[in-house]
Amino acid sequence: LPHDYGTVSPLVHSDLYFDLGHFNEAKRWAHEAASVRGESVWNVQRLALTYLIYDHRQAAELYFRKLEKTLFHKKWALRFRPFWSGQKPIASDPYLSSLIKSRVDHDALTFNDYPEKDLQILLAQNPENQFARDYMLADLLMRKQLKQFADAVKNQGLLRMGMLPRHYQEALVFYLTQTAETDDEWPAFRPNNDVLTQFKEFQNLYAKNRKNLQNAQYLFEASFNNTYWYYLLFHSLGKED
């Protein structure tokens, strides 16, 4: 998120980083939220969890004890008492264990102008981090980096996980028509028949209007405005992107 927006809505910033598994940054923005807006149950919960994930139990205890004194969040806080008090290993809890798996084990800086670097760090830590993986793939598609996108699909093993999302299929179908790679190199890729049929229609319309695409944009928009191929043809990346 843009830096200015983060300072106005720091907890939203914290939420995004927490979902990505970048817990150090989630903690930093939760502290910022407490500083800007004052302590609320939401940023206290975030701080309690992030300190616990990193096994900073004394710091976590401060926030969990505050929550134990509330009416509506006491039960939630008491659930974690065995872990910050040392009665049980933190990793023995399935929820906490899943978070620890995505935890970045060093105080990594975030890259506001190069957020894909953050995603690479998170995926190197935990290749099963689906949230980070989807953000990375969406970023590559938006920047029209189809070679990197295709490599990432292969490297992440997505073809073994079943049917790809429709726009992923559209991007790969287009990529395979523009590269020397053959179908034999993509044996597990089976695009939906509807995608293949629509792509043939797209190719036909493109062949008829390739010398005058801008004037024919309304024709493409009528049938293909919700496809990745339309985005490739008519969306120009500006500075704000």
C-alpha positions as YAML, in Angstrom:
chain: A
units: angstrom
residues:
- id: 1
  name: LEU
  ca: [0.00, 0.00, 0.00]
- id: 2
  name: PRO
  ca: [1.17, 3.58, -0.57]
- id: 3
  name: HIS
  ca: [3.05, 4.95, 2.42]
- id: 4
  name: ASP
  ca: [0.60, 7.82, 2.97]
- id: 5
  name: TYR
  ca: [-2.34, 5.43, 3.12]
- id: 6
  name: GLY
  ca: [-0.52, 3.27, 5.64]
- id: 7
  name: THR
  ca: [-0.06, 6.18, 8.02]
- id: 8
  name: VAL
  ca: [-3.76, 7.05, 7.80]
- id: 9
  name: SER
  ca: [-4.97, 3.46, 8.21]
- id: 10
  name: PRO
  ca: [-2.11, 1.61, 9.90]
- id: 11
  name: LEU
  ca: [-4.19, -1.35, 11.06]
- id: 12
  name: VAL
  ca: [-5.23, -2.07, 7.46]
- id: 13
  name: HIS
  ca: [-1.52, -2.12, 6.64]
- id: 14
  name: SER
  ca: [-0.97, -4.50, 9.55]
- id: 15
  name: ASP
  ca: [-3.79, -6.76, 8.35]
- id: 16
  name: LEU
  ca: [-2.27, -7.10, 4.91]
- id: 17
  name: TYR
  ca: [1.18, -7.98, 6.23]
- id: 18
  name: PHE
  ca: [-0.28, -10.43, 8.74]
- id: 19
  name: ASP
  ca: [-2.20, -12.27, 6.01]
- id: 20
  name: LEU
  ca: [0.99, -12.39, 3.94]
- id: 21
  name: GLY
  ca: [2.89, -13.92, 6.85]
- id: 22
  name: HIS
  ca: [5.17, -10.90, 7.20]
- id: 23
  name: PHE
  ca: [4.62, -10.74, 10.96]
- id: 24
  name: ASN
  ca: [7.43, -8.32, 11.79]
- id: 25
  name: GLU
  ca: [5.81, -5.69, 9.61]
- id: 26
  name: ALA
  ca: [2.35, -6.58, 10.93]
- id: 27
  name: LYS
  ca: [3.65, -5.92, 14.43]
- id: 28
  name: ARG
  ca: [5.25, -2.63, 13.42]
- id: 29
  name: TRP
  ca: [2.03, -1.32, 11.91]
- id: 30
  name: ALA
  ca: [-0.02, -2.52, 14.90]
- id: 31
  name: HIS
  ca: [2.27, -0.44, 17.12]
- id: 32
  name: GLU
  ca: [1.75, 2.45, 14.71]
- id: 33
  name: ALA
  ca: [-2.02, 1.97, 14.97]
- id: 34
  name: ALA
  ca: [-1.80, 2.07, 18.77]
- id: 35
  name: SER
  ca: [0.30, 5.23, 18.56]
- id: 36
  name: VAL
  ca: [-1.99, 7.01, 16.09]
- id: 37
  name: ARG
  ca: [-5.42, 5.78, 17.21]
- id: 38
  name: GLY
  ca: [-4.77, 4.55, 20.73]
- id: 39
  name: GLU
  ca: [-4.98, 0.97, 21.92]
- id: 40
  name: SER
  ca: [-7.97, -0.98, 20.66]
- id: 41
  name: VAL
  ca: [-8.83, -4.64, 21.04]
- id: 42
  name: TRP
  ca: [-7.81, -5.23, 17.43]
- id: 43
  name: ASN
  ca: [-4.28, -3.88, 17.64]
- id: 44
  name: VAL
  ca: [-3.79, -5.42, 21.10]
- id: 45
  name: GLN
  ca: [-4.79, -8.83, 19.67]
- id: 46
  name: ARG
  ca: [-2.40, -8.33, 16.77]
- id: 47
  name: LEU
  ca: [0.48, -7.43, 19.07]
- id: 48
  name: ALA
  ca: [-0.24, -10.33, 21.42]
- id: 49
  name: LEU
  ca: [-0.18, -12.84, 18.56]
- id: 50
  name: THR
  ca: [2.84, -11.48, 16.73]
- id: 51
  name: TYR
  ca: [4.95, -11.40, 19.88]
- id: 52
  name: LEU
  ca: [3.85, -14.97, 20.67]
- id: 53
  name: ILE
  ca: [4.66, -16.18, 17.14]
- id: 54
  name: TYR
  ca: [8.23, -14.99, 17.64]
- id: 55
  name: ASP
  ca: [8.36, -16.56, 21.11]
- id: 56
  name: HIS
  ca: [8.67, -13.20, 22.88]
- id: 57
  name: ARG
  ca: [6.52, -14.44, 25.70]
- id: 58
  name: GLN
  ca: [6.99, -11.66, 28.21]
- id: 59
  name: ALA
  ca: [5.92, -9.05, 25.69]
- id: 60
  name: ALA
  ca: [3.02, -11.24, 24.56]
- id: 61
  name: GLU
  ca: [1.91, -11.67, 28.17]
- id: 62
  name: LEU
  ca: [1.42, -7.91, 28.60]
- id: 63
  name: TYR
  ca: [-1.14, -7.83, 25.79]
- id: 64
  name: PHE
  ca: [-2.86, -11.13, 26.57]
- id: 65
  name: ARG
  ca: [-3.40, -10.03, 30.20]
- id: 66
  name: LYS
  ca: [-5.07, -6.84, 28.97]
- id: 67
  name: LEU
  ca: [-7.41, -8.90, 26.82]
- id: 68
  name: GLU
  ca: [-8.18, -11.27, 29.69]
- id: 69
  name: LYS
  ca: [-9.70, -8.30, 31.52]
- id: 70
  name: THR
  ca: [-12.20, -7.58, 28.73]
- id: 71
  name: LEU
  ca: [-15.73, -8.90, 28.57]
- id: 72
  name: PHE
  ca: [-15.89, -10.10, 24.99]
- id: 73
  name: HIS
  ca: [-12.29, -11.21, 24.35]
- id: 74
  name: LYS
  ca: [-11.42, -12.88, 27.63]
- id: 75
  name: LYS
  ca: [-12.17, -16.35, 26.27]
- id: 76
  name: TRP
  ca: [-10.01, -15.73, 23.19]
- id: 77
  name: ALA
  ca: [-7.09, -14.55, 25.32]
- id: 78
  name: LEU
  ca: [-7.33, -17.42, 27.83]
- id: 79
  name: ARG
  ca: [-7.01, -19.91, 24.99]
- id: 80
  name: PHE
  ca: [-3.39, -18.78, 24.51]
- id: 81
  name: ARG
  ca: [-2.41, -18.64, 28.19]
- id: 82
  name: PRO
  ca: [-0.79, -22.14, 28.19]
- id: 83
  name: PHE
  ca: [1.55, -21.04, 25.39]
- id: 84
  name: TRP
  ca: [2.87, -17.71, 26.67]
- id: 85
  name: SER
  ca: [3.05, -19.09, 30.22]
- id: 86
  name: GLY
  ca: [5.23, -22.02, 29.10]
- id: 87
  name: GLN
  ca: [2.76, -24.75, 30.04]
- id: 88
  name: LYS
  ca: [2.68, -25.96, 26.42]
- id: 89
  name: PRO
  ca: [5.07, -25.53, 23.45]
- id: 90
  name: ILE
  ca: [3.86, -22.77, 21.15]
- id: 91
  name: ALA
  ca: [4.27, -24.98, 18.08]
- id: 92
  name: SER
  ca: [1.96, -27.64, 19.59]
- id: 93
  name: ASP
  ca: [-1.06, -25.48, 18.74]
- id: 94
  name: PRO
  ca: [-2.19, -26.09, 15.12]
- id: 95
  name: TYR
  ca: [-3.12, -22.45, 14.52]
- id: 96
  name: LEU
  ca: [0.09, -21.02, 15.96]
- id: 97
  name: SER
  ca: [2.12, -23.70, 14.23]
- id: 98
  name: SER
  ca: [0.67, -22.71, 10.84]
- id: 99
  name: LEU
  ca: [1.64, -19.10, 11.48]
- id: 100
  name: ILE
  ca: [5.15, -19.99, 12.60]
- id: 101
  name: LYS
  ca: [5.64, -21.90, 9.36]
- id: 102
  name: SER
  ca: [5.24, -18.67, 7.37]
- id: 103
  name: ARG
  ca: [7.30, -16.58, 9.78]
- id: 104
  name: VAL
  ca: [10.27, -14.71, 8.33]
- id: 105
  name: ASP
  ca: [13.10, -15.60, 10.69]
- id: 106
  name: HIS
  ca: [15.09, -12.41, 10.24]
- id: 107
  name: ASP
  ca: [14.20, -8.75, 10.61]
- id: 108
  name: ALA
  ca: [13.63, -8.30, 6.91]
- id: 109
  name: LEU
  ca: [12.94, -4.82, 5.63]
- id: 110
  name: THR
  ca: [9.95, -4.27, 3.40]
- id: 111
  name: PHE
  ca: [10.43, -2.91, -0.09]
- id: 112
  name: ASN
  ca: [7.76, -0.28, -0.74]
- id: 113
  name: ASP
  ca: [8.97, 0.35, -4.28]
- id: 114
  name: TYR
  ca: [9.73, -3.32, -4.97]
- id: 115
  name: PRO
  ca: [7.05, -5.34, -3.12]
- id: 116
  name: GLU
  ca: [7.70, -8.44, -5.20]
- id: 117
  name: LYS
  ca: [10.98, -8.79, -3.29]
- id: 118
  name: ASP
  ca: [8.95, -9.24, -0.10]
- id: 119
  name: LEU
  ca: [6.89, -11.93, -1.78]
- id: 120
  name: GLN
  ca: [10.01, -13.77, -2.90]
- id: 121
  name: ILE
  ca: [11.35, -13.72, 0.68]
- id: 122
  name: LEU
  ca: [8.05, -15.02, 2.06]
- id: 123
  name: LEU
  ca: [7.81, -17.82, -0.50]
- id: 124
  name: ALA
  ca: [11.42, -18.83, 0.08]
- id: 125
  name: GLN
  ca: [10.53, -19.17, 3.77]
- id: 126
  name: ASN
  ca: [7.33, -21.12, 3.08]
- id: 127
  name: PRO
  ca: [6.53, -22.27, -0.49]
- id: 128
  name: GLU
  ca: [3.04, -23.19, 0.69]
- id: 129
  name: ASN
  ca: [2.19, -19.58, 1.56]
- id: 130
  name: GLN
  ca: [-0.80, -19.35, -0.77]
- id: 131
  name: PHE
  ca: [-1.57, -15.70, -0.01]
- id: 132
  name: ALA
  ca: [1.93, -14.56, -0.96]
- id: 133
  name: ARG
  ca: [1.98, -16.83, -4.01]
- id: 134
  name: ASP
  ca: [-1.30, -15.44, -5.36]
- id: 135
  name: TYR
  ca: [-0.11, -11.86, -4.84]
- id: 136
  name: MET
  ca: [3.14, -12.65, -6.67]
- id: 137
  name: LEU
  ca: [1.38, -14.26, -9.64]
- id: 138
  name: ALA
  ca: [-1.17, -11.46, -9.87]
- id: 139
  name: ASP
  ca: [1.65, -8.91, -9.81]
- id: 140
  name: LEU
  ca: [3.44, -10.68, -12.67]
- id: 141
  name: LEU
  ca: [0.24, -10.75, -14.73]
- id: 142
  name: MET
  ca: [-0.48, -7.08, -14.12]
- id: 143
  name: ARG
  ca: [3.08, -6.19, -15.20]
- id: 144
  name: LYS
  ca: [2.71, -8.51, -18.22]
- id: 145
  name: GLN
  ca: [5.74, -10.59, -17.25]
- id: 146
  name: LEU
  ca: [4.46, -13.78, -18.89]
- id: 147
  name: LYS
  ca: [7.76, -15.65, -18.98]
- id: 148
  name: GLN
  ca: [8.25, -15.10, -15.24]
- id: 149
  name: PHE
  ca: [4.61, -15.98, -14.64]
- id: 150
  name: ALA
  ca: [4.90, -19.26, -16.58]
- id: 151
  name: ASP
  ca: [8.12, -20.16, -14.76]
- id: 152
  name: ALA
  ca: [6.48, -19.40, -11.40]
- id: 153
  name: VAL
  ca: [3.48, -21.61, -12.22]
- id: 154
  name: LYS
  ca: [5.87, -24.45, -12.97]
- id: 155
  name: ASN
  ca: [8.15, -23.85, -10.01]
- id: 156
  name: GLN
  ca: [5.27, -23.54, -7.57]
- id: 157
  name: GLY
  ca: [3.81, -26.84, -8.77]
- id: 158
  name: LEU
  ca: [0.41, -25.30, -9.46]
- id: 159
  name: LEU
  ca: [-0.28, -27.62, -12.38]
- id: 160
  name: ARG
  ca: [-0.44, -30.55, -9.95]
- id: 161
  name: MET
  ca: [-3.07, -28.84, -7.84]
- id: 162
  name: GLY
  ca: [-5.92, -29.10, -10.32]
- id: 163
  name: MET
  ca: [-7.62, -26.58, -12.59]
- id: 164
  name: LEU
  ca: [-5.95, -23.17, -12.64]
- id: 165
  name: PRO
  ca: [-8.01, -19.98, -12.27]
- id: 166
  name: ARG
  ca: [-9.42, -18.79, -15.57]
- id: 167
  name: HIS
  ca: [-7.14, -15.76, -16.02]
- id: 168
  name: TYR
  ca: [-4.10, -17.93, -15.27]
- id: 169
  name: GLN
  ca: [-5.23, -20.27, -18.05]
- id: 170
  name: GLU
  ca: [-5.73, -17.35, -20.42]
- id: 171
  name: ALA
  ca: [-2.24, -16.03, -19.73]
- id: 172
  name: LEU
  ca: [-0.62, -19.44, -20.28]
- id: 173
  name: VAL
  ca: [-2.57, -20.12, -23.48]
- id: 174
  name: PHE
  ca: [-1.39, -16.79, -24.87]
- id: 175
  name: TYR
  ca: [2.18, -17.37, -23.67]
- id: 176
  name: LEU
  ca: [2.41, -20.78, -25.35]
- id: 177
  name: THR
  ca: [1.39, -19.24, -28.69]
- id: 178
  name: GLN
  ca: [4.23, -16.70, -28.42]
- id: 179
  name: THR
  ca: [7.10, -18.92, -27.28]
- id: 180
  name: ALA
  ca: [9.17, -21.78, -28.59]
- id: 181
  name: GLU
  ca: [8.03, -23.92, -25.68]
- id: 182
  name: THR
  ca: [5.85, -26.81, -26.79]
- id: 183
  name: ASP
  ca: [2.87, -28.61, -25.32]
- id: 184
  name: ASP
  ca: [5.23, -31.49, -24.53]
- id: 185
  name: GLU
  ca: [6.89, -29.21, -21.95]
- id: 186
  name: TRP
  ca: [3.50, -28.57, -20.33]
- id: 187
  name: PRO
  ca: [1.97, -32.05, -20.16]
- id: 188
  name: ALA
  ca: [-0.04, -31.24, -17.04]
- id: 189
  name: PHE
  ca: [-1.58, -28.05, -18.45]
- id: 190
  name: ARG
  ca: [-5.14, -28.72, -19.57]
- id: 191
  name: PRO
  ca: [-6.98, -25.46, -20.21]
- id: 192
  name: ASN
  ca: [-10.75, -25.39, -20.08]
- id: 193
  name: ASN
  ca: [-12.41, -25.97, -23.47]
- id: 194
  name: ASP
  ca: [-14.29, -22.68, -23.11]
- id: 195
  name: VAL
  ca: [-10.98, -20.86, -22.76]
- id: 196
  name: LEU
  ca: [-9.60, -22.47, -25.91]
- id: 197
  name: THR
  ca: [-12.76, -21.73, -27.89]
- id: 198
  name: GLN
  ca: [-12.80, -18.09, -26.79]
- id: 199
  name: PHE
  ca: [-9.10, -17.72, -27.55]
- id: 200
  name: LYS
  ca: [-9.66, -18.88, -31.15]
- id: 201
  name: GLU
  ca: [-12.38, -16.24, -31.47]
- id: 202
  name: PHE
  ca: [-10.01, -13.67, -30.04]
- id: 203
  name: GLN
  ca: [-7.29, -14.66, -32.52]
- id: 204
  name: ASN
  ca: [-9.70, -14.36, -35.43]
- id: 205
  name: LEU
  ca: [-10.82, -10.88, -34.36]
- id: 206
  name: TYR
  ca: [-7.21, -9.85, -33.83]
- id: 207
  name: ALA
  ca: [-6.20, -11.08, -37.28]
- id: 208
  name: LYS
  ca: [-8.95, -8.98, -38.88]
- id: 209
  name: ASN
  ca: [-8.11, -5.80, -36.96]
- id: 210
  name: ARG
  ca: [-4.41, -6.02, -36.13]
- id: 211
  name: LYS
  ca: [-3.54, -2.94, -38.22]
- id: 212
  name: ASN
  ca: [-6.16, -0.79, -36.55]
- id: 213
  name: LEU
  ca: [-6.51, -2.08, -33.00]
- id: 214
  name: GLN
  ca: [-7.39, 1.18, -31.27]
- id: 215
  name: ASN
  ca: [-10.35, 1.86, -33.53]
- id: 216
  name: ALA
  ca: [-11.50, -1.73, -33.09]
- id: 217
  name: GLN
  ca: [-11.21, -1.68, -29.29]
- id: 218
  name: TYR
  ca: [-15.00, -1.54, -28.89]
- id: 219
  name: LEU
  ca: [-15.26, -4.87, -30.77]
- id: 220
  name: PHE
  ca: [-12.82, -6.54, -28.38]
- id: 221
  name: GLU
  ca: [-14.50, -4.95, -25.39]
- id: 222
  name: ALA
  ca: [-17.88, -6.35, -26.38]
- id: 223
  name: SER
  ca: [-16.71, -9.98, -26.24]
- id: 224
  name: PHE
  ca: [-13.42, -10.07, -24.35]
- id: 225
  name: ASN
  ca: [-13.41, -7.23, -21.80]
- id: 226
  name: ASN
  ca: [-13.16, -9.72, -18.91]
- id: 227
  name: THR
  ca: [-10.21, -11.65, -20.33]
- id: 228
  name: TYR
  ca: [-6.50, -11.34, -19.74]
- id: 229
  name: TRP
  ca: [-6.00, -11.02, -23.50]
- id: 230
  name: TYR
  ca: [-7.99, -7.77, -23.53]
- id: 231
  name: TYR
  ca: [-5.82, -6.50, -20.68]
- id: 232
  name: LEU
  ca: [-2.65, -7.38, -22.62]
- id: 233
  name: LEU
  ca: [-3.80, -5.47, -25.69]
- id: 234
  name: PHE
  ca: [-5.32, -2.35, -24.27]
- id: 235
  name: HIS
  ca: [-4.05, -1.66, -20.77]
- id: 236
  name: SER
  ca: [-0.97, 0.56, -20.65]
- id: 237
  name: LEU
  ca: [1.02, 0.53, -17.43]
- id: 238
  name: GLY
  ca: [1.44, 4.05, -16.12]
- id: 239
  name: LYS
  ca: [3.60, 5.47, -13.34]
- id: 240
  name: GLU
  ca: [0.80, 4.96, -10.83]
- id: 241
  name: ASP
  ca: [0.79, 1.21, -11.57]
...
